[in-house]
Short mmCIF file of C-alpha atoms in Angstrom, two decimals:
data_model
loop_
_atom_site.label_atom_id
_atom_site.label_comp_id
_atom_site.label_asym_id
_atom_site.label_seq_id
_atom_site.Cartn_x
_atom_site.Cartn_y
_atom_site.Cartn_z
CA UNK A 1 81.14 152.41 81.19
CA UNK A 2 84.28 150.33 81.08
CA UNK A 3 86.98 150.61 78.43
CA UNK A 4 85.68 147.37 76.95
CA UNK A 5 82.20 148.86 76.59
CA UNK A 6 83.64 151.95 74.91
CA UNK A 7 85.63 149.85 72.42
CA UNK A 8 82.58 149.44 70.19
CA UNK A 9 82.17 145.67 70.20
CA UNK A 10 78.66 144.72 69.12
CA UNK A 11 78.33 141.65 71.32
CA UNK A 12 74.65 142.27 72.06
CA UNK A 13 73.78 141.97 68.39
CA UNK A 14 76.15 139.10 67.73
CA UNK A 15 75.11 136.87 70.62
CA UNK A 16 71.42 137.31 69.85
CA UNK A 17 71.97 135.87 66.38
CA UNK A 18 73.82 132.71 67.48
CA UNK A 19 71.87 129.51 66.90
CA UNK A 20 74.26 127.25 68.81
CA UNK A 21 74.59 126.27 72.48
CA UNK A 22 76.26 129.01 74.52
CA UNK A 23 78.24 128.55 77.73
CA UNK A 24 79.37 131.86 79.18
CA UNK A 25 82.08 131.69 81.84
CA UNK A 26 82.95 134.97 83.48
CA UNK A 27 85.12 136.00 86.43
CA UNK A 28 83.20 137.70 89.20
CA UNK A 29 86.06 140.14 89.78
CA UNK A 30 86.94 140.82 86.12
CA UNK A 31 88.41 144.35 85.98
CA UNK A 32 88.26 144.56 82.16
CA UNK A 33 84.79 143.29 81.28
CA UNK A 34 82.18 144.04 83.95
CA UNK A 35 80.21 141.02 85.15
CA UNK A 36 76.99 142.88 84.30
CA UNK A 37 77.95 142.46 80.62
CA UNK A 38 77.96 138.67 81.00
CA UNK A 39 74.50 138.84 82.56
CA UNK A 40 73.33 141.07 79.70
CA UNK A 41 74.63 138.69 77.01
CA UNK A 42 73.04 135.78 78.82
CA UNK A 43 69.67 137.55 78.83
CA UNK A 44 69.90 138.24 75.10
CA UNK A 45 70.85 134.78 73.92
CA UNK A 46 68.57 131.87 73.21
CA UNK A 47 68.54 128.38 74.70
CA UNK A 48 70.44 126.21 75.19
CA UNK A 49 72.53 128.48 77.35
CA UNK A 50 74.32 128.52 80.69
CA UNK A 51 76.06 131.26 82.62
CA UNK A 52 78.78 130.52 85.16
CA UNK A 53 80.09 133.41 87.25
CA UNK A 54 83.29 132.22 88.89
CA UNK A 55 83.73 133.62 92.41
CA UNK A 56 87.02 135.46 92.90
CA UNK A 57 88.11 135.08 89.28
CA UNK A 58 89.43 137.98 87.26
CA UNK A 59 89.61 138.28 83.45
CA UNK A 60 91.56 135.15 82.53
CA UNK A 61 91.83 132.98 85.61
CA UNK A 62 88.43 131.30 85.97
CA UNK A 63 89.96 127.88 85.39
CA UNK A 64 92.75 128.34 87.92
CA UNK A 65 90.41 129.86 90.51
CA UNK A 66 87.80 127.13 90.29
CA UNK A 67 88.99 124.32 88.03
CA UNK A 68 86.63 121.69 89.44
CA UNK A 69 83.61 123.99 89.12
CA UNK A 70 84.54 125.00 85.56
CA UNK A 71 85.23 121.43 84.44
CA UNK A 72 81.99 120.16 86.00
CA UNK A 73 79.97 122.98 84.41
CA UNK A 74 81.48 122.43 80.95
CA UNK A 75 81.00 118.66 81.17
CA UNK A 76 77.38 118.94 82.29
CA UNK A 77 76.56 121.55 79.63
CA UNK A 78 78.10 119.50 76.82
CA UNK A 79 76.26 116.36 77.95
CA UNK A 80 72.96 118.27 78.01
CA UNK A 81 73.56 119.67 74.55
CA UNK A 82 74.43 116.38 72.88
CA UNK A 83 71.72 114.26 74.47
#
């Protein structure tokens, strides 16, 4: 596993207990947190939820790699959650 996985974070347990809307944005090429972990958290969490995997993005540059896609996804998700 990755160094992040070995660090002992209990994200699986934490995300499953959240009773709020969840928007997960993850860089496809993240070298620190494997993209499979984003998919795993998405599977474990309840609705409403949305997962955006940003093509070509690494750990912290999803917004700079795909600002229009990220902004559109956030806007749409928020509108769905408040309507």
